[in-house]
Amino acid sequence: MLDLLSYGATGWGDELLQGAGMTLLVAVLAYLIGLGAGCLTAAAKLSGPLPLRWLAATYTTVVRGVPALLVIWLLFYGGSGLVGWMAGLFGYGGRVELSAFAVGVASVGLVSGAYAAEVIRGAVQAVPKGQLEAARALGMHRLLILRRILAPQALRYALPGLGNVWQMTLKDTTLVSVVSLAELMRQAYVASGSTRQPFLFYLVAALVYLVITTLSETGFRALSRRADRGVRRATA
Amino acid sequence: MDMILSSLPSLASGAWLTVQLVALSLALGLLLSVGVALARLSGSVLLRAPAVAFIFLFRSTPLLVQIFLIFYGAGQFAAVRDSFLWPVLREPYWCAIIALTLNNAAYTGEILRGGIQSVPFGQIEAARALGMHRLLLFRRIVLPQAFRQILPAYGNEMIQMVQATSLASTITLMELTGAARAIASRSFQPVEMFVIAGLFYLAMNFAIAQAVRWGEKRLAHAG
Amino acid sequence: MKSWIAALGLACVTLLGGCGKEEAAKQAAPAAADSVPNPLRVATEGAYPPYNMVDASGNLVGFEIDMMKDICRRMKVECQFVATAWDGMIPALQAGRFDVVVAGMSITEERLQAVDFSDGYTTTPAYLVSANSNPLQKEDYGVPKVDLSNMSPESQAALDKLRGLLKGKVMGVQTATIHANFAEKYLGDVVDLRRYDTQEQLALDMQSGRIEVGLADAVTWNAFLQRPEGKDYSFFGPGFDGGLFGRGQGVALVKGRTALKTALNSAIKEMKADGTMKTMSVQWFGFDTSMP
């Protein structure tokens, strides 16, 4: 049975490994998009003009309110047309295609961004207002306040939440398998259909996800510890 | 437009199945999560270790893998097919409920543990001093306060569950997402179907959020 | 400044989240360029043996892969295969994600409303399969084949008998196929219908006993029945074709691409004439399923 997992032409080991690579690639790209979108959305929610705030609220409410699977299907079917239409606004009339990869990264990133936005907003709001007022009173420039006062503290508050968003993003990549992107879940699906050994392949997939989530959780904890250095805690 | 109207009945029956999946797996998940949280907090390693492992396994792997393992994985073995479990496991409906319930119990168990731990120990000591029985103490003092504490987090988890039910469509269940997909692939006009399904999910989540808000208010009064 | 950047970013993100069908329709128009594209992007499923499947090296193989490579060679273009989910193929084709679909797709009236097809290349009837031990296997259905376009009283009797016997049984089909359409229309009110994403998953669940009866293409059933796991299963009842089963399998393409359609048809005609289609059919299916 183990030869099914071997590396090479007869086993599925190499396909699974490539799938795991694809999973990580999609997850990392989607997470980065999510962080970017999350920052912008949080900024809009906190200090944007009213229409922007409204737009940001709609984005986070809608995307967090519908299943990620639905977002993927929607983008898979409707995404190409939409991007083509947007490209048309900028004067590009050619054909625009979204590959399964692009659909996967965009949709998982979109979902990731909505959750990241809430985490970041909460973290920024957790920084005591008095500190910002004090910094302004000292004549600090807005950017300097952002860099020295707001960002370091907000990051510290946001890290655990952003860690959760990462875990969620990673797990959401499994859903991209429905549009046949050859990530880990899809490879396990194909292998189990072809070899009639679903238990084996899904178990292996589960273990790989387990390893990735556990390692990244350790990573986020280390980051959190680093961000927490110098903060005195009440001794319990 | 015609297509949208003619597809409404099957979308509605999909929505009804979604509601069933959500309600059943939330109810069963909540029951199981109380056990998980208590085992997790237990002084005995024999109780604590399985709870820790359970929470770890179900929170560290994607739900889709869990569903496929239970549905396709279990069906692979003759031993399972010949056992008393098969009448349940052969139904995609119950496979989905099982996977969703276990997943929900792992997350809710952790939330509940936090809630239980937030109850001030002094109250427990006081209740003990009054001679309260352990079960009574738990039912009257610990759980109500724990629930009040966790309600916002549990509300989020409920909304996550609504969305998680969409994965049941991958194991042949025609719930809301599955129904939308089936119509979409036949009519070749998919976008509208998914938008309608999306609106329904939003409505369902809105209802849950309102219920949680109402619950929070009520519990606040009670306190 | 900050809110200005935020505005731009948000506009993009929120637009992505929204959707519009008119846009999709508009998009399809420029895709209809009237020439044979090179490379030709070919969508297939990769889970419908022996038409198209993935081997343990992760390569697409099968009758249609060989056939399409040969068609591309004759059209002097390069084939670029894309594995894609079955039930999204036609919308994705319309959206311009690829040029043609070669996935055992039958030419049906329903699909012809949405896309165009080349001439048919293979035709195989649909068959029901169950376990050998199932009493359904021992019944006499009277006719070997039911042609839905030309229903004889005997055919109608066979269909009625099947409906009676299948009452309350769990039946599996692949989602969005002609077999699913047939099951919905003719058996939908008597059977408990389960729709699978791929034929392989259907076969897997047939083995586990979750479904009692399955309906699919005779050739794709053979791929399952000839495996060691398939030895306990057989065909039963009449074969079905005609009517909503359509006119054989063809290469699907966006409407209005006349040059591509002509090139495909002449390549297919050549392959039928010089016997290539027959050779490939025998090689992959074990018998000749090519269409005249």
PDB file of N, CA and C in Angstrom, chain A residues 8-12 15 37 40-41 44 47 49 52 55-56 59 73 75-77 80-82 84-86 94-98 103 110 142 178-180 186 189-190 192-194 196 198 202, chain C residues 2-3 5-7 9-10 13-18 23-24 26-27 31 41 45 54-58 83-85 87-88 91 95-97 99 197-198 200-201 203-204 207 224 227 229 257:
ATOM      1  N   GLY A   8       7.583   9.142  -7.948  1.00  0.00           N
ATOM      2  CA  GLY A   8       7.888   8.652  -9.288  1.00  0.00           C
ATOM      3  C   GLY A   8       6.640   8.363 -10.089  1.00  0.00           C
ATOM      4  N   ALA A   9       6.824   7.612 -11.181  1.00  0.00           N
ATOM      5  CA  ALA A   9       5.759   7.454 -12.161  1.00  0.00           C
ATOM      6  C   ALA A   9       4.617   6.577 -11.651  1.00  0.00           C
ATOM      7  N   THR A  10       4.911   5.651 -10.725  1.00  0.00           N
ATOM      8  CA  THR A  10       3.855   4.741 -10.300  1.00  0.00           C
ATOM      9  C   THR A  10       3.179   5.197  -9.023  1.00  0.00           C
ATOM     10  N   GLY A  11       3.862   6.021  -8.245  1.00  0.00           N
ATOM     11  CA  GLY A  11       3.289   6.440  -6.960  1.00  0.00           C
ATOM     12  C   GLY A  11       2.748   7.853  -7.045  1.00  0.00           C
ATOM     13  N   TRP A  12       2.014   8.205  -6.017  1.00  0.00           N
ATOM     14  CA  TRP A  12       1.388   9.529  -5.989  1.00  0.00           C
ATOM     15  C   TRP A  12       2.124  10.491  -5.074  1.00  0.00           C
ATOM     16  N   GLU A  15       3.056  13.781  -6.736  1.00  0.00           N
ATOM     17  CA  GLU A  15       1.885  14.630  -7.002  1.00  0.00           C
ATOM     18  C   GLU A  15       1.407  15.296  -5.716  1.00  0.00           C
ATOM     19  N   ALA A  37      -5.684  44.015   1.539  1.00  0.00           N
ATOM     20  CA  ALA A  37      -7.085  44.430   1.486  1.00  0.00           C
ATOM     21  C   ALA A  37      -7.585  44.744   2.886  1.00  0.00           C
ATOM     22  N   LEU A  40      -6.352  48.240   4.040  1.00  0.00           N
ATOM     23  CA  LEU A  40      -7.090  49.311   3.370  1.00  0.00           C
ATOM     24  C   LEU A  40      -8.515  49.392   3.893  1.00  0.00           C
ATOM     25  N   THR A  41      -9.133  48.224   4.044  1.00  0.00           N
ATOM     26  CA  THR A  41     -10.521  48.225   4.501  1.00  0.00           C
ATOM     27  C   THR A  41     -10.630  48.765   5.919  1.00  0.00           C
ATOM     28  N   ALA A  44     -10.300  52.431   5.819  1.00  0.00           N
ATOM     29  CA  ALA A  44     -11.528  53.051   5.333  1.00  0.00           C
ATOM     30  C   ALA A  44     -12.590  53.065   6.419  1.00  0.00           C
ATOM     31  N   SER A  47     -11.318  55.748   9.220  1.00  0.00           N
ATOM     32  CA  SER A  47     -11.157  57.183   8.965  1.00  0.00           C
ATOM     33  C   SER A  47     -11.528  57.595   7.555  1.00  0.00           C
ATOM     34  N   PRO A  49     -14.060  58.609   4.313  1.00  0.00           N
ATOM     35  CA  PRO A  49     -15.321  59.344   4.164  1.00  0.00           C
ATOM     36  C   PRO A  49     -16.487  58.356   4.134  1.00  0.00           C
ATOM     37  N   LEU A  52     -17.005  55.507   1.520  1.00  0.00           N
ATOM     38  CA  LEU A  52     -15.969  54.486   1.639  1.00  0.00           C
ATOM     39  C   LEU A  52     -16.228  53.592   2.834  1.00  0.00           C
ATOM     40  N   LEU A  55     -18.853  51.270   1.933  1.00  0.00           N
ATOM     41  CA  LEU A  55     -18.344  50.248   1.015  1.00  0.00           C
ATOM     42  C   LEU A  55     -17.571  49.181   1.784  1.00  0.00           C
ATOM     43  N   ALA A  56     -16.735  49.655   2.718  1.00  0.00           N
ATOM     44  CA  ALA A  56     -15.915  48.735   3.503  1.00  0.00           C
ATOM     45  C   ALA A  56     -16.803  47.833   4.354  1.00  0.00           C
ATOM     46  N   TYR A  59     -18.401  45.209   2.161  1.00  0.00           N
ATOM     47  CA  TYR A  59     -17.424  44.167   1.821  1.00  0.00           C
ATOM     48  C   TYR A  59     -17.259  43.167   2.960  1.00  0.00           C
ATOM     49  N   TRP A  73     -17.079  29.727  -6.362  1.00  0.00           N
ATOM     50  CA  TRP A  73     -17.911  29.411  -7.528  1.00  0.00           C
ATOM     51  C   TRP A  73     -18.264  30.673  -8.292  1.00  0.00           C
ATOM     52  N   LEU A  75     -16.704  33.545  -8.440  1.00  0.00           N
ATOM     53  CA  LEU A  75     -15.561  34.106  -9.146  1.00  0.00           C
ATOM     54  C   LEU A  75     -15.134  33.207 -10.301  1.00  0.00           C
ATOM     55  N   PHE A  76     -15.310  31.907 -10.097  1.00  0.00           N
ATOM     56  CA  PHE A  76     -14.937  30.960 -11.146  1.00  0.00           C
ATOM     57  C   PHE A  76     -15.810  31.184 -12.378  1.00  0.00           C
ATOM     58  N   TYR A  77     -17.095  31.357 -12.152  1.00  0.00           N
ATOM     59  CA  TYR A  77     -18.006  31.540 -13.284  1.00  0.00           C
ATOM     60  C   TYR A  77     -18.037  32.992 -13.763  1.00  0.00           C
ATOM     61  N   SER A  80     -14.079  36.102 -14.814  1.00  0.00           N
ATOM     62  CA  SER A  80     -13.436  36.516 -16.061  1.00  0.00           C
ATOM     63  C   SER A  80     -14.151  37.717 -16.672  1.00  0.00           C
ATOM     64  N   GLY A  81     -15.478  37.627 -16.698  1.00  0.00           N
ATOM     65  CA  GLY A  81     -16.260  38.705 -17.271  1.00  0.00           C
ATOM     66  C   GLY A  81     -16.055  39.999 -16.501  1.00  0.00           C
ATOM     67  N   LEU A  82     -16.011  39.861 -15.188  1.00  0.00           N
ATOM     68  CA  LEU A  82     -15.885  41.026 -14.336  1.00  0.00           C
ATOM     69  C   LEU A  82     -14.543  41.722 -14.548  1.00  0.00           C
ATOM     70  N   GLY A  84     -12.635  41.451 -17.108  1.00  0.00           N
ATOM     71  CA  GLY A  84     -12.612  41.992 -18.464  1.00  0.00           C
ATOM     72  C   GLY A  84     -13.307  43.339 -18.522  1.00  0.00           C
ATOM     73  N   TRP A  85     -14.440  43.414 -17.801  1.00  0.00           N
ATOM     74  CA  TRP A  85     -15.194  44.659 -17.772  1.00  0.00           C
ATOM     75  C   TRP A  85     -14.383  45.768 -17.105  1.00  0.00           C
ATOM     76  N   MET A  86     -13.699  45.382 -15.994  1.00  0.00           N
ATOM     77  CA  MET A  86     -12.885  46.384 -15.304  1.00  0.00           C
ATOM     78  C   MET A  86     -11.712  46.832 -16.159  1.00  0.00           C
ATOM     79  N   GLY A  94      -8.991  43.721 -24.781  1.00  0.00           N
ATOM     80  CA  GLY A  94      -8.654  42.333 -25.118  1.00  0.00           C
ATOM     81  C   GLY A  94      -9.345  41.337 -24.221  1.00  0.00           C
ATOM     82  N   ARG A  95      -9.052  40.103 -24.455  1.00  0.00           N
ATOM     83  CA  ARG A  95      -9.662  39.038 -23.689  1.00  0.00           C
ATOM     84  C   ARG A  95      -8.923  38.874 -22.360  1.00  0.00           C
ATOM     85  N   VAL A  96      -9.662  38.817 -21.316  1.00  0.00           N
ATOM     86  CA  VAL A  96      -9.048  38.620 -20.008  1.00  0.00           C
ATOM     87  C   VAL A  96      -9.461  37.256 -19.484  1.00  0.00           C
ATOM     88  N   GLU A  97      -8.500  36.457 -19.068  1.00  0.00           N
ATOM     89  CA  GLU A  97      -8.844  35.143 -18.551  1.00  0.00           C
ATOM     90  C   GLU A  97      -8.387  35.029 -17.112  1.00  0.00           C
ATOM     91  N   LEU A  98      -9.179  34.345 -16.346  1.00  0.00           N
ATOM     92  CA  LEU A  98      -8.751  34.030 -14.996  1.00  0.00           C
ATOM     93  C   LEU A  98      -8.535  32.529 -14.953  1.00  0.00           C
ATOM     94  N   VAL A 103      -8.343  32.470  -9.881  1.00  0.00           N
ATOM     95  CA  VAL A 103      -9.635  32.440  -9.193  1.00  0.00           C
ATOM     96  C   VAL A 103      -9.434  32.027  -7.740  1.00  0.00           C
ATOM     97  N   LEU A 110      -9.824  37.341  -1.029  1.00  0.00           N
ATOM     98  CA  LEU A 110     -10.973  38.202  -0.754  1.00  0.00           C
ATOM     99  C   LEU A 110     -11.587  37.871   0.607  1.00  0.00           C
ATOM    100  N   ARG A 142       2.072  62.964  11.432  1.00  0.00           N
ATOM    101  CA  ARG A 142       1.109  61.855  11.334  1.00  0.00           C
ATOM    102  C   ARG A 142       1.779  60.534  11.007  1.00  0.00           C
ATOM    103  N   VAL A 178     -12.351  22.454  -5.803  1.00  0.00           N
ATOM    104  CA  VAL A 178     -13.577  22.240  -6.584  1.00  0.00           C
ATOM    105  C   VAL A 178     -13.447  22.795  -8.001  1.00  0.00           C
ATOM    106  N   VAL A 179     -12.549  23.751  -8.215  1.00  0.00           N
ATOM    107  CA  VAL A 179     -12.369  24.235  -9.579  1.00  0.00           C
ATOM    108  C   VAL A 179     -11.136  23.598 -10.222  1.00  0.00           C
ATOM    109  N   SER A 180     -10.753  22.421  -9.695  1.00  0.00           N
ATOM    110  CA  SER A 180      -9.697  21.593 -10.295  1.00  0.00           C
ATOM    111  C   SER A 180      -8.308  22.201 -10.267  1.00  0.00           C
ATOM    112  N   ARG A 186      -7.005  18.473  -4.113  1.00  0.00           N
ATOM    113  CA  ARG A 186      -7.366  17.995  -5.441  1.00  0.00           C
ATOM    114  C   ARG A 186      -6.539  16.756  -5.799  1.00  0.00           C
ATOM    115  N   TYR A 189      -7.816  13.854  -4.029  1.00  0.00           N
ATOM    116  CA  TYR A 189      -9.097  13.496  -4.638  1.00  0.00           C
ATOM    117  C   TYR A 189      -8.868  12.671  -5.907  1.00  0.00           C
ATOM    118  N   VAL A 190      -7.968  13.165  -6.762  1.00  0.00           N
ATOM    119  CA  VAL A 190      -7.662  12.456  -8.007  1.00  0.00           C
ATOM    120  C   VAL A 190      -7.036  11.090  -7.701  1.00  0.00           C
ATOM    121  N   SER A 192      -7.285   9.299  -4.999  1.00  0.00           N
ATOM    122  CA  SER A 192      -8.182   8.340  -4.360  1.00  0.00           C
ATOM    123  C   SER A 192      -9.202   7.812  -5.358  1.00  0.00           C
ATOM    124  N   GLY A 193      -9.574   8.644  -6.345  1.00  0.00           N
ATOM    125  CA  GLY A 193     -10.488   8.162  -7.369  1.00  0.00           C
ATOM    126  C   GLY A 193      -9.808   7.136  -8.256  1.00  0.00           C
ATOM    127  N   SER A 194      -8.551   7.359  -8.528  1.00  0.00           N
ATOM    128  CA  SER A 194      -7.825   6.501  -9.453  1.00  0.00           C
ATOM    129  C   SER A 194      -7.382   5.193  -8.805  1.00  0.00           C
ATOM    130  N   ARG A 196      -8.703   3.997  -5.802  1.00  0.00           N
ATOM    131  CA  ARG A 196      -9.776   3.477  -4.930  1.00  0.00           C
ATOM    132  C   ARG A 196      -9.300   3.337  -3.486  1.00  0.00           C
ATOM    133  N   PRO A 198      -9.464   5.998  -0.929  1.00  0.00           N
ATOM    134  CA  PRO A 198      -9.705   7.343  -0.408  1.00  0.00           C
ATOM    135  C   PRO A 198      -9.193   7.559   1.005  1.00  0.00           C
ATOM    136  N   TYR A 202      -6.768  10.729   1.813  1.00  0.00           N
ATOM    137  CA  TYR A 202      -7.288  11.840   2.613  1.00  0.00           C
ATOM    138  C   TYR A 202      -6.593  11.904   3.971  1.00  0.00           C
TER     139      TYR A 202
ATOM    140  N   LYS C   2      -4.061  59.147   2.567  1.00  0.00           N
ATOM    141  CA  LYS C   2      -4.324  57.792   3.046  1.00  0.00           C
ATOM    142  C   LYS C   2      -5.681  57.294   2.559  1.00  0.00           C
ATOM    143  N   SER C   3      -6.668  58.173   2.667  1.00  0.00           N
ATOM    144  CA  SER C   3      -8.013  57.740   2.300  1.00  0.00           C
ATOM    145  C   SER C   3      -8.128  57.591   0.788  1.00  0.00           C
ATOM    146  N   ILE C   5      -5.748  56.364  -1.216  1.00  0.00           N
ATOM    147  CA  ILE C   5      -5.258  55.012  -1.525  1.00  0.00           C
ATOM    148  C   ILE C   5      -6.314  53.998  -1.113  1.00  0.00           C
ATOM    149  N   ALA C   6      -6.883  54.242   0.057  1.00  0.00           N
ATOM    150  CA  ALA C   6      -7.900  53.324   0.560  1.00  0.00           C
ATOM    151  C   ALA C   6      -9.054  53.236  -0.412  1.00  0.00           C
ATOM    152  N   ALA C   7      -9.411  54.379  -0.985  1.00  0.00           N
ATOM    153  CA  ALA C   7     -10.537  54.412  -1.918  1.00  0.00           C
ATOM    154  C   ALA C   7     -10.264  53.506  -3.105  1.00  0.00           C
ATOM    155  N   GLY C   9      -8.078  51.039  -3.419  1.00  0.00           N
ATOM    156  CA  GLY C   9      -7.972  49.627  -3.046  1.00  0.00           C
ATOM    157  C   GLY C   9      -9.345  49.024  -2.811  1.00  0.00           C
ATOM    158  N   LEU C  10     -10.159  49.787  -2.130  1.00  0.00           N
ATOM    159  CA  LEU C  10     -11.484  49.277  -1.808  1.00  0.00           C
ATOM    160  C   LEU C  10     -12.344  49.104  -3.031  1.00  0.00           C
ATOM    161  N   VAL C  13     -11.371  45.875  -4.575  1.00  0.00           N
ATOM    162  CA  VAL C  13     -11.757  44.714  -3.792  1.00  0.00           C
ATOM    163  C   VAL C  13     -13.269  44.502  -3.827  1.00  0.00           C
ATOM    164  N   THR C  14     -14.007  45.579  -3.660  1.00  0.00           N
ATOM    165  CA  THR C  14     -15.452  45.422  -3.586  1.00  0.00           C
ATOM    166  C   THR C  14     -16.035  45.059  -4.944  1.00  0.00           C
ATOM    167  N   LEU C  15     -15.430  45.613  -5.985  1.00  0.00           N
ATOM    168  CA  LEU C  15     -15.909  45.256  -7.319  1.00  0.00           C
ATOM    169  C   LEU C  15     -15.707  43.781  -7.580  1.00  0.00           C
ATOM    170  N   LEU C  16     -14.569  43.268  -7.114  1.00  0.00           N
ATOM    171  CA  LEU C  16     -14.288  41.843  -7.281  1.00  0.00           C
ATOM    172  C   LEU C  16     -15.344  41.007  -6.587  1.00  0.00           C
ATOM    173  N   GLY C  17     -15.806  41.530  -5.442  1.00  0.00           N
ATOM    174  CA  GLY C  17     -16.797  40.784  -4.680  1.00  0.00           C
ATOM    175  C   GLY C  17     -18.177  40.849  -5.318  1.00  0.00           C
ATOM    176  N   GLY C  18     -18.436  41.896  -6.035  1.00  0.00           N
ATOM    177  CA  GLY C  18     -19.729  42.014  -6.687  1.00  0.00           C
ATOM    178  C   GLY C  18     -19.780  41.122  -7.906  1.00  0.00           C
ATOM    179  N   GLU C  23     -21.725  41.856 -17.879  1.00  0.00           N
ATOM    180  CA  GLU C  23     -20.301  41.915 -18.149  1.00  0.00           C
ATOM    181  C   GLU C  23     -19.823  40.610 -18.768  1.00  0.00           C
ATOM    182  N   ALA C  24     -20.323  39.505 -18.200  1.00  0.00           N
ATOM    183  CA  ALA C  24     -19.900  38.198 -18.700  1.00  0.00           C
ATOM    184  C   ALA C  24     -20.311  38.048 -20.158  1.00  0.00           C
ATOM    185  N   LYS C  26     -20.856  40.487 -22.328  1.00  0.00           N
ATOM    186  CA  LYS C  26     -20.060  41.377 -23.150  1.00  0.00           C
ATOM    187  C   LYS C  26     -18.698  40.757 -23.437  1.00  0.00           C
ATOM    188  N   GLN C  27     -18.203  40.062 -22.408  1.00  0.00           N
ATOM    189  CA  GLN C  27     -16.866  39.505 -22.521  1.00  0.00           C
ATOM    190  C   GLN C  27     -16.794  38.431 -23.595  1.00  0.00           C
ATOM    191  N   ALA C  31     -14.253  37.253 -27.683  1.00  0.00           N
ATOM    192  CA  ALA C  31     -13.621  35.951 -27.713  1.00  0.00           C
ATOM    193  C   ALA C  31     -13.894  35.240 -29.039  1.00  0.00           C
ATOM    194  N   ARG C  41      -6.350  26.094 -26.658  1.00  0.00           N
ATOM    195  CA  ARG C  41      -6.522  25.696 -25.258  1.00  0.00           C
ATOM    196  C   ARG C  41      -7.696  24.727 -25.133  1.00  0.00           C
ATOM    197  N   GLU C  45     -11.713  16.964 -18.467  1.00  0.00           N
ATOM    198  CA  GLU C  45     -12.012  16.776 -17.055  1.00  0.00           C
ATOM    199  C   GLU C  45     -10.907  16.019 -16.326  1.00  0.00           C
ATOM    200  N   VAL C  54      -6.296  10.991 -15.385  1.00  0.00           N
ATOM    201  CA  VAL C  54      -4.962  11.379 -14.973  1.00  0.00           C
ATOM    202  C   VAL C  54      -4.242  10.125 -14.512  1.00  0.00           C
ATOM    203  N   ASP C  55      -3.030   9.900 -14.986  1.00  0.00           N
ATOM    204  CA  ASP C  55      -2.280   8.721 -14.532  1.00  0.00           C
ATOM    205  C   ASP C  55      -1.433   9.080 -13.313  1.00  0.00           C
ATOM    206  N   ALA C  56      -0.717   8.070 -12.798  1.00  0.00           N
ATOM    207  CA  ALA C  56       0.020   8.276 -11.544  1.00  0.00           C
ATOM    208  C   ALA C  56       1.177   9.252 -11.702  1.00  0.00           C
ATOM    209  N   SER C  57       1.533   9.612 -12.942  1.00  0.00           N
ATOM    210  CA  SER C  57       2.566  10.643 -13.100  1.00  0.00           C
ATOM    211  C   SER C  57       1.926  12.023 -13.186  1.00  0.00           C
ATOM    212  N   GLY C  58       0.601  12.058 -13.035  1.00  0.00           N
ATOM    213  CA  GLY C  58      -0.086  13.338 -13.086  1.00  0.00           C
ATOM    214  C   GLY C  58      -0.361  13.811 -14.500  1.00  0.00           C
ATOM    215  N   ALA C  83      -7.019  20.867 -17.229  1.00  0.00           N
ATOM    216  CA  ALA C  83      -7.980  20.034 -16.498  1.00  0.00           C
ATOM    217  C   ALA C  83      -8.914  20.960 -15.739  1.00  0.00           C
ATOM    218  N   THR C  84     -10.211  20.746 -15.912  1.00  0.00           N
ATOM    219  CA  THR C  84     -11.142  21.658 -15.250  1.00  0.00           C
ATOM    220  C   THR C  84     -12.370  20.897 -14.769  1.00  0.00           C
ATOM    221  N   ALA C  85     -13.066  21.469 -13.774  1.00  0.00           N
ATOM    222  CA  ALA C  85     -14.210  20.769 -13.182  1.00  0.00           C
ATOM    223  C   ALA C  85     -15.323  20.623 -14.204  1.00  0.00           C
ATOM    224  N   ASP C  87     -18.713  20.401 -14.153  1.00  0.00           N
ATOM    225  CA  ASP C  87     -19.967  21.145 -14.236  1.00  0.00           C
ATOM    226  C   ASP C  87     -19.779  22.642 -14.457  1.00  0.00           C
ATOM    227  N   GLY C  88     -18.540  23.093 -14.521  1.00  0.00           N
ATOM    228  CA  GLY C  88     -18.345  24.500 -14.841  1.00  0.00           C
ATOM    229  C   GLY C  88     -17.848  24.716 -16.259  1.00  0.00           C
ATOM    230  N   PRO C  91     -20.028  27.201 -18.902  1.00  0.00           N
ATOM    231  CA  PRO C  91     -19.881  28.619 -18.567  1.00  0.00           C
ATOM    232  C   PRO C  91     -18.440  29.115 -18.737  1.00  0.00           C
ATOM    233  N   ALA C  95     -17.061  31.981 -21.078  1.00  0.00           N
ATOM    234  CA  ALA C  95     -16.317  33.108 -20.518  1.00  0.00           C
ATOM    235  C   ALA C  95     -14.962  33.264 -21.205  1.00  0.00           C
ATOM    236  N   GLY C  96     -14.634  32.356 -22.103  1.00  0.00           N
ATOM    237  CA  GLY C  96     -13.385  32.486 -22.854  1.00  0.00           C
ATOM    238  C   GLY C  96     -12.174  31.932 -22.143  1.00  0.00           C
ATOM    239  N   ARG C  97     -12.411  31.041 -21.165  1.00  0.00           N
ATOM    240  CA  ARG C  97     -11.259  30.525 -20.431  1.00  0.00           C
ATOM    241  C   ARG C  97     -10.462  29.537 -21.278  1.00  0.00           C
ATOM    242  N   ASP C  99     -10.531  27.398 -25.508  1.00  0.00           N
ATOM    243  CA  ASP C  99     -11.108  27.463 -26.850  1.00  0.00           C
ATOM    244  C   ASP C  99     -12.102  26.343 -27.105  1.00  0.00           C
ATOM    245  N   ASP C 197     -19.670  14.524  -8.397  1.00  0.00           N
ATOM    246  CA  ASP C 197     -18.851  15.442  -9.195  1.00  0.00           C
ATOM    247  C   ASP C 197     -18.145  14.709 -10.324  1.00  0.00           C
ATOM    248  N   THR C 198     -17.684  13.497 -10.064  1.00  0.00           N
ATOM    249  CA  THR C 198     -16.965  12.746 -11.089  1.00  0.00           C
ATOM    250  C   THR C 198     -17.494  11.319 -11.146  1.00  0.00           C
ATOM    251  N   GLU C 200     -15.649   8.756 -11.254  1.00  0.00           N
ATOM    252  CA  GLU C 200     -14.820   7.927 -10.377  1.00  0.00           C
ATOM    253  C   GLU C 200     -15.369   7.884  -8.958  1.00  0.00           C
ATOM    254  N   GLN C 201     -15.865   9.028  -8.491  1.00  0.00           N
ATOM    255  CA  GLN C 201     -16.451   9.057  -7.150  1.00  0.00           C
ATOM    256  C   GLN C 201     -17.727   8.224  -7.113  1.00  0.00           C
ATOM    257  N   ALA C 203     -18.339   5.555  -8.946  1.00  0.00           N
ATOM    258  CA  ALA C 203     -17.947   4.142  -8.910  1.00  0.00           C
ATOM    259  C   ALA C 203     -17.481   3.755  -7.510  1.00  0.00           C
ATOM    260  N   LEU C 204     -16.764   4.687  -6.875  1.00  0.00           N
ATOM    261  CA  LEU C 204     -16.263   4.451  -5.518  1.00  0.00           C
ATOM    262  C   LEU C 204     -17.429   4.216  -4.556  1.00  0.00           C
ATOM    263  N   GLN C 207     -19.160   0.884  -5.054  1.00  0.00           N
ATOM    264  CA  GLN C 207     -18.427  -0.181  -4.374  1.00  0.00           C
ATOM    265  C   GLN C 207     -18.733  -0.201  -2.896  1.00  0.00           C
ATOM    266  N   PHE C 224     -14.668   0.725 -15.378  1.00  0.00           N
ATOM    267  CA  PHE C 224     -14.839   0.309 -13.979  1.00  0.00           C
ATOM    268  C   PHE C 224     -15.043  -1.203 -13.894  1.00  0.00           C
ATOM    269  N   ARG C 227     -11.990  -3.506 -14.043  1.00  0.00           N
ATOM    270  CA  ARG C 227     -11.014  -3.484 -12.954  1.00  0.00           C
ATOM    271  C   ARG C 227     -11.349  -4.613 -11.984  1.00  0.00           C
ATOM    272  N   GLU C 229     -11.921  -4.417  -8.909  1.00  0.00           N
ATOM    273  CA  GLU C 229     -12.995  -3.997  -7.997  1.00  0.00           C
ATOM    274  C   GLU C 229     -14.357  -4.079  -8.674  1.00  0.00           C
ATOM    275  N   ARG C 257     -17.548  30.667 -34.000  1.00  0.00           N
ATOM    276  CA  ARG C 257     -16.144  30.504 -34.407  1.00  0.00           C
ATOM    277  C   ARG C 257     -16.088  29.547 -35.590  1.00  0.00           C
TER     278      ARG C 257
END
